[in-house]
Coordinates of C-alpha atoms and ligand atoms in Angstrom, one line a residue:
X126 CA -6.7 -25.9 4.8
X127 CA -9.1 -23.1 4.9
X128 CA -8.1 -19.5 4.6
X129 CA -8.9 -17.3 7.6
X130 CA -7.8 -14.1 6.0
X131 CA -4.8 -11.9 6.7
X132 CA -4.0 -8.2 6.6
X133 CA -0.4 -7.1 6.7
X134 CA 1.0 -3.7 7.5
X135 CA 3.4 -3.5 4.5
X136 CA 1.2 -0.8 2.9
X137 CA 2.1 1.6 5.8
X138 CA 5.7 1.9 4.5
X139 CA 7.1 3.5 1.4
X140 CA 7.2 0.9 -1.4
X141 CA 10.2 -1.3 -2.2
X142 CA 11.7 0.2 -5.5
X143 CA 10.8 -1.5 -8.7
X144 CA 14.0 -0.6 -10.6
X145 CA 16.7 -2.6 -8.6
X146 CA 18.1 -6.1 -9.1
X147 CA 16.5 -8.4 -6.5
X148 CA 17.4 -11.9 -5.4
X149 CA 15.8 -14.7 -7.5
X150 CA 14.1 -16.5 -4.7
X151 CA 11.5 -19.1 -5.7
X152 CA 8.2 -19.1 -3.9
X153 CA 7.1 -22.3 -2.1
X154 CA 3.5 -22.6 -1.0
X155 CA 3.1 -23.8 2.5
X156 CA -0.5 -25.0 1.8
X157 CA 0.8 -27.1 -1.1
X158 CA 3.5 -28.6 1.0
X159 CA 0.9 -29.4 3.7
X160 CA -1.2 -31.1 1.0
X161 CA 1.6 -33.3 0.0
X162 CA 2.1 -31.7 -3.5
X163 CA 5.0 -33.6 -5.0
X164 CA 6.2 -30.9 -7.4
X165 CA 6.1 -28.2 -4.7
X166 CA 8.1 -30.5 -2.4
X167 CA 10.7 -31.0 -5.1
X168 CA 10.9 -27.3 -5.7
X169 CA 11.4 -26.8 -2.0
X170 CA 14.3 -29.3 -1.9
X171 CA 15.9 -27.7 -5.0
X172 CA 15.8 -24.3 -3.4
X173 CA 17.3 -25.8 -0.2
X174 CA 20.2 -27.1 -2.3
X175 CA 20.7 -24.3 -4.8
X176 CA 20.3 -21.0 -3.0
X177 CA 19.4 -22.0 0.6
X178 CA 16.9 -19.1 0.6
X179 CA 13.3 -19.0 -0.7
X180 CA 9.9 -17.4 -0.1
X181 CA 7.4 -19.4 1.7
X182 CA 3.9 -18.3 0.7
X183 CA 1.9 -18.4 4.0
X184 CA -1.4 -17.1 2.7
X185 CA -3.9 -19.9 1.9
X186 CA -2.7 -22.1 4.8
X187 CA -4.4 -21.9 8.2
X188 CA -1.0 -22.4 9.8
X189 CA 0.6 -19.9 7.5
X190 CA -2.0 -17.3 8.2
X191 CA -1.6 -17.8 12.0
X192 CA 2.1 -17.1 11.4
X193 CA 1.3 -13.9 9.4
X194 CA -1.1 -12.7 12.1
X195 CA 1.3 -13.6 14.9
X196 CA 4.1 -11.7 13.1
X197 CA 2.0 -8.6 12.7
X198 CA 1.1 -8.7 16.4
X199 CA 4.7 -9.2 17.4
X200 CA 5.8 -6.4 15.0
X201 CA 3.7 -4.0 17.0
X202 CA 5.1 -5.3 20.2
X203 CA 8.7 -5.1 19.1
X204 CA 8.3 -1.5 18.0
X205 CA 6.8 -0.7 21.4
X206 CA 9.7 -2.6 23.1
X207 CA 12.5 -0.8 21.2
X208 CA 10.9 2.6 22.0
X209 CA 11.4 2.0 25.7
X210 CA 14.2 3.8 27.5
X211 CA 17.6 2.2 27.2
X212 CA 18.0 1.6 30.9
X213 CA 14.7 -0.4 30.9
X214 CA 15.8 -2.6 28.0
X215 CA 19.3 -3.1 29.4
X216 CA 17.9 -4.8 32.5
X217 CA 17.5 -7.8 30.2
X218 CA 20.9 -7.4 28.4
X219 CA 22.7 -10.5 27.5
X220 CA 25.6 -9.6 29.8
X221 CA 23.2 -9.8 32.6
X222 CA 20.9 -12.7 31.8
X223 CA 22.4 -15.2 29.4
X224 CA 25.3 -15.7 27.0
X225 CA 23.0 -15.7 23.9
X226 CA 19.4 -14.7 24.9
X227 CA 18.2 -11.3 25.9
X228 CA 18.7 -7.7 24.7
X229 CA 21.8 -6.6 22.8
X230 CA 22.8 -3.4 21.2
X231 CA 25.5 -2.3 18.8
X232 CA 26.2 1.4 19.1
X233 CA 26.7 3.4 15.9
X234 CA 28.9 6.4 15.6
X235 CA 26.0 8.7 14.6
X236 CA 23.6 10.4 16.9
X237 CA 19.8 10.7 16.4
X238 CA 17.8 13.9 16.4
X239 CA 17.7 14.0 20.2
X240 CA 21.5 13.7 20.3
X241 CA 21.4 10.1 21.6
X242 CA 23.8 7.6 20.1
X243 CA 22.1 5.5 17.5
X244 CA 21.8 1.8 18.1
X245 CA 21.1 -1.4 16.2
X246 CA 19.2 -3.6 18.7
X247 CA 18.1 -7.2 19.1
X248 CA 16.1 -9.1 21.7
X249 CA 16.4 -12.9 21.7
X250 CA 13.7 -14.9 23.5
X251 CA 14.3 -18.6 23.8
X252 CA 11.8 -21.2 22.7
X253 CA 12.4 -23.4 25.8
X254 CA 10.9 -20.6 28.0
X255 CA 7.7 -20.6 26.1
X256 CA 7.5 -24.4 25.8
X257 CA 8.2 -24.8 29.5
X258 CA 11.4 -26.9 29.1
X259 CA 13.1 -24.7 31.7
X260 CA 12.5 -22.0 34.3
X261 CA 12.1 -18.9 32.1
X262 CA 14.8 -16.2 32.0
X263 CA 13.9 -12.8 33.4
X264 CA 12.1 -11.0 30.6
X265 CA 10.7 -7.6 29.8
X266 CA 7.1 -6.8 30.9
X267 CA 6.1 -6.7 27.2
X268 CA 7.1 -10.3 26.9
X269 CA 5.2 -11.4 30.0
X270 CA 2.1 -9.5 29.0
X271 CA 2.2 -11.0 25.4
X272 CA 3.4 -14.5 26.5
X273 CA 0.6 -16.4 24.7
X274 CA 1.2 -14.5 21.4
X275 CA 4.9 -15.4 21.6
X276 CA 4.2 -19.0 22.6
X277 CA 1.7 -19.5 19.8
X278 CA 4.3 -18.0 17.4
X279 CA 6.9 -20.4 18.6
X280 CA 4.6 -23.4 18.1
X281 CA 3.4 -22.2 14.7
X282 CA 6.9 -21.6 13.4
X283 CA 8.0 -24.9 14.7
X284 CA 5.1 -26.7 13.0
X285 CA 6.1 -25.2 9.6
X286 CA 9.8 -26.0 10.4
X287 CA 8.9 -29.6 11.4
X288 CA 7.1 -30.1 8.1
X289 CA 10.1 -28.8 6.2
X290 CA 12.4 -31.1 8.3
X291 CA 10.3 -34.1 7.4
X292 CA 10.4 -33.2 3.7
X293 CA 14.2 -32.8 3.8
X294 CA 14.5 -36.3 5.4
X295 CA 12.4 -37.7 2.6
X296 CA 14.4 -36.0 -0.2
X297 CA 17.7 -36.9 1.4
X298 CA 16.4 -40.5 1.5
X299 CA 17.0 -40.8 5.2
X300 CA 15.0 -43.0 7.4
X301 CA 11.9 -41.1 8.7
X302 CA 12.7 -39.3 11.9
X303 CA 16.5 -39.0 11.3
X304 CA 16.4 -35.2 11.4
X305 CA 13.2 -34.8 13.4
X306 CA 14.7 -36.7 16.4
X307 CA 17.5 -34.1 16.5
X308 CA 14.9 -31.3 16.7
X309 CA 12.3 -32.4 19.4
X310 CA 10.5 -29.3 20.6
X311 CA 10.5 -30.6 24.2
X312 CA 14.2 -30.9 24.4
X313 CA 16.6 -28.0 25.1
X314 CA 17.8 -26.2 22.0
X315 CA 19.0 -22.7 20.9
X316 CA 15.7 -22.0 19.1
X317 CA 14.6 -18.5 19.7
X318 CA 12.4 -15.6 18.5
X319 CA 14.3 -12.5 17.7
X320 CA 13.2 -8.9 17.5
X321 CA 15.5 -6.9 15.4
X322 CA 15.7 -3.1 15.0
X323 CA 18.1 -1.1 12.9
X324 CA 18.4 2.7 13.2
X325 CA 18.1 4.9 10.2
X326 CA 21.6 5.1 8.9
X327 CA 23.7 5.9 5.9
X328 CA 25.3 3.2 3.9
X329 CA 28.6 2.1 5.4
X330 CA 30.8 -0.3 3.5
X331 CA 32.5 -1.3 6.7
X332 CA 29.2 -2.1 8.5
X333 CA 27.9 -3.9 5.5
X334 CA 31.0 -6.1 5.5
X335 CA 30.9 -6.7 9.2
X336 CA 27.3 -7.9 9.0
X337 CA 28.0 -10.7 6.5
X338 CA 27.0 -14.0 8.0
X339 CA 25.4 -17.4 7.7
X340 CA 22.9 -18.5 10.2
X341 CA 24.2 -21.1 12.7
X342 CA 21.2 -23.4 13.0
X343 CA 18.7 -25.4 11.0
X344 CA 15.9 -23.3 9.4
X345 CA 15.2 -19.6 9.8
X346 CA 11.8 -18.0 9.3
X347 CA 12.1 -14.3 8.6
X348 CA 9.4 -11.7 8.4
X349 CA 10.4 -8.4 6.9
X350 CA 8.4 -5.2 6.3
X351 CA 11.2 -3.2 4.6
X352 CA 14.1 -4.2 2.3
X353 CA 17.6 -4.2 3.6
X354 CA 18.3 -8.0 3.6
X355 CA 20.8 -8.8 1.0
X356 CA 22.1 -12.2 -0.1
X357 CA 25.3 -12.9 -2.0
X358 CA 24.5 -14.9 -5.2
X359 CA 26.6 -18.1 -5.3
X360 CA 27.5 -17.8 -8.9
X361 CA 28.4 -14.1 -9.4
X362 CA 29.1 -13.2 -5.8
X363 CA 26.9 -10.1 -6.4
X364 CA 25.0 -8.8 -3.4
X365 CA 21.3 -8.3 -4.1
X366 CA 18.3 -7.2 -2.1
X367 CA 15.6 -9.5 -1.1
X368 CA 12.2 -7.9 -1.7
X369 CA 9.7 -8.4 1.1
X370 CA 6.5 -10.0 -0.1
X371 CA 3.4 -9.4 2.0
X372 CA 1.9 -12.7 3.0
X373 CA 5.2 -14.6 2.5
X374 CA 8.1 -15.3 4.9
X375 CA 11.7 -15.6 3.8
X376 CA 13.1 -19.0 4.8
X377 CA 16.7 -19.9 4.8
X378 CA 18.9 -22.8 5.9
X379 CA 21.6 -22.6 8.5
X380 CA 25.1 -24.2 9.0
X381 CA 23.7 -27.2 10.9
X382 CA 22.0 -28.5 7.8
X383 CA 25.2 -28.1 5.8
X384 CA 27.1 -30.1 8.4
X385 CA 24.4 -32.8 8.7
X386 CA 24.2 -33.3 4.9
X387 CA 27.9 -33.0 4.2
X388 CA 27.2 -30.0 2.0
X389 CA 24.2 -31.2 0.0
X390 CA 22.2 -28.3 1.4
X391 CA 23.2 -24.7 1.3
X392 CA 23.5 -22.1 4.1
X393 CA 23.9 -18.9 2.1
X394 CA 25.8 -15.8 3.1
X395 CA 23.6 -12.8 3.8
X396 CA 23.6 -9.4 5.6
X397 CA 21.4 -6.5 6.6
X398 CA 22.2 -3.1 5.1
X399 CA 20.1 0.1 4.8
X400 CA 16.9 -0.5 2.8
X401 CA 16.9 0.8 -0.8
X402 CA 15.5 4.3 -1.3
X403 CA 12.7 5.4 -0.7
X404 CA 12.6 2.9 2.2
X405 CA 15.8 4.0 3.8
X406 CA 14.3 6.8 5.9
X407 CA 12.5 4.4 8.2
X408 CA 13.6 2.6 11.3
X409 CA 13.8 -1.1 10.2
X410 CA 12.5 -4.0 12.1
X411 CA 12.5 -7.7 11.3
X412 CA 11.1 -10.7 13.2
X413 CA 13.0 -13.9 13.1
X414 CA 12.4 -17.5 14.3
X415 CA 15.7 -19.4 14.4
X416 CA 15.6 -23.2 14.8
X417 CA 18.6 -25.1 16.0
X418 CA 19.4 -28.8 16.7
X419 CA 18.9 -29.9 20.3
X420 CA 21.8 -28.6 22.5
X421 CA 23.4 -32.0 22.9
X422 CA 23.4 -32.9 19.2
X423 CA 26.9 -33.2 17.7
X424 CA 27.2 -31.3 14.4
X425 CA 28.6 -33.8 12.0
X426 CA 27.5 -35.6 8.8
X427 CA 24.6 -38.0 9.3
X428 CA 24.7 -41.5 7.9
X429 CA 22.4 -42.8 5.2
X430 CA 20.7 -41.9 2.0
X431 CA 22.2 -39.3 -0.3
X432 CA 24.6 -38.2 2.4
X433 CA 26.6 -41.4 2.1
X434 CA 27.3 -40.5 -1.6
X435 CA 28.9 -37.2 -0.7
X436 CA 32.7 -37.3 -0.8
X437 CA 34.5 -37.0 2.5
X438 CA 36.8 -34.0 2.4
X439 CA 39.8 -33.4 4.6
X440 CA 38.5 -30.1 6.0
X441 CA 35.4 -31.8 7.3
X442 CA 37.5 -34.5 9.0
X443 CA 39.7 -31.9 10.7
X444 CA 37.0 -29.7 12.0
X445 CA 36.5 -30.0 15.8
X446 CA 33.4 -32.1 16.8
X447 CA 31.1 -29.8 18.6
X448 CA 27.6 -29.9 20.0
X449 CA 25.0 -27.5 18.7
X450 CA 25.2 -25.4 21.9
X451 CA 29.0 -25.3 21.7
X452 CA 28.9 -24.4 18.0
X453 CA 26.4 -21.5 18.7
X454 CA 28.4 -20.1 21.5
X455 CA 31.7 -20.3 19.7
X456 CA 30.2 -18.9 16.5
X457 CA 28.5 -16.0 18.3
X458 CA 30.8 -14.9 21.0
X459 CA 33.8 -17.2 20.8
X460 CA 36.7 -18.0 18.5
X461 CA 34.8 -19.3 15.5
X462 CA 33.2 -16.1 14.1
X463 CA 32.9 -16.2 10.4
X464 CA 31.0 -17.6 7.5
X465 CA 30.5 -21.4 7.2
X466 CA 30.4 -23.1 3.8
X467 CA 30.8 -26.8 3.3
X468 CA 33.1 -26.4 0.3
X469 CA 35.5 -24.0 2.0
X470 CA 34.9 -24.8 5.6
X471 CA 34.7 -22.0 8.1
X472 CA 35.9 -18.7 6.8
X473 CA 37.1 -17.0 10.0
X474 CA 36.6 -13.2 10.2
X475 CA 37.7 -10.6 12.6
X476 CA 35.4 -7.8 13.9
X477 CA 32.1 -9.3 12.9
X478 CA 29.2 -7.2 14.0
X479 CA 27.7 -9.2 16.8
X480 CA 24.2 -7.8 16.5
X481 CA 24.0 -8.6 12.8
X482 CA 24.6 -12.3 13.0
X483 CA 22.6 -15.3 14.0
Ligands
AKG287 O1 16.6 -8.6 9.3 C1 16.7 -9.3 8.4 O2 16.1 -9.2 7.3 C2 17.7 -10.5 8.4 C3 18.2 -10.8 9.8 C4 19.2 -11.9 9.8 O3 19.8 -12.3 8.9 C5 19.6 -12.4 11.2 O4 19.2 -11.9 12.2 O5 20.3 -13.5 11.2
FE2_288 FE1 20.7 -14.2 9.3

C-alpha cells in the first residue's frame, strides 16, 4: 500500500522524558499485516497473548495513514469541544441521552485558574449512528459538522480491527468467520469513538487506583499525544508508562476476547494518571475507538481450535451468561465494576472512577 504522508502534532507538546521506565510494547506494522507477512502476524498473536497491548505502526499503510490523519483532525475537534461551556456540553450528557453514549464528567476537588471546578471529561459517540444502523442520538454541533470525518474514522478503525480479528481467528485455529460474524459492522454493537480530556492535576494515589480498569470489549485503538497511560506489568505488577509514538497507535485487547478464548488472549489492566514531567503541565486528550461484540452476542467461550484445549475452570462455569450489551452496562454503571481476568475472574471493586474506564 502506498504511503500518502502524515504529519502529527506530537512536536507541539513537551517531550516524553527519556529517563523513566516504559512499558515494553512490541511494535506491529499494519502494512506488514496487510501484506500477509507471516512473522509479523505471529508477533501480533504473541503480543495479544502475552501483554494484550502493543503499538501498531500505522505509517506506511494507506489505511494506517488515514487513521493518523483522521485522529489528528479529531484531536483538533475534541479540543474545541471540551473548551465549550459546561452547559452546552451537558445538553448531551449521558443522563440525558443514553446509558453509555454522550458526554460525561468527573469533577475533581481542585479548581482551575478561573475558580471553576476542574473536570475529567469524556464524549462517547456510537458507531451505529455513523454507520446508519439506528436513528442517531442527539449530538453536539461539532459532531454534526464533522460527521464525515467521524464516519471515516469509524470505518477506518473498523477495517484495521476486522483485519486483526481475522488474524486472531487464524491463529486460534477457528473456522474462518467465527469471530468476524460476532462483529458485523452493520449490526448493533457498543462500538464507539471516545474523546477524552483530563485536566491538569497533581498525582493522587486514590484517583490512580480508582482509574484502574480493563476494557470491556474486543479491540481498542488508542491515539495519545501525551504520556499518562500506564499498564501494570503481568509479571512484576509494576505500573509503567506507555510512551506515545508519533505515527503509531496503541492497541489493546478487551474482556470479550478473554471470554471468547477462555483466557488464551489477554486483556491487561491499565489506567490514566498525570503524564510524567515535563508533560504534566498540559491538559491531556486521547482519542479512542472501542470495538465490542454485537449487542446480542453472549460472552462465553467459543468452540473450536485452540480454545477447546483450554481447561474449563469453575469460576468460568459459575459466571452469569450475559450478552455484550448487558456486560457493558453492568460493567460500566451496574454491579460488575471491576477488573476482569480469566485466571481470577472478575475482581470487583468499589468506587471505580466512571470516567476512567471503558
Ligand atoms: O487515555 C488513554 O491513554 C487511555 C484511555 C483508556 O484506557 C480508556 O478510555 O479506556
Ligand atoms: Fe482503557
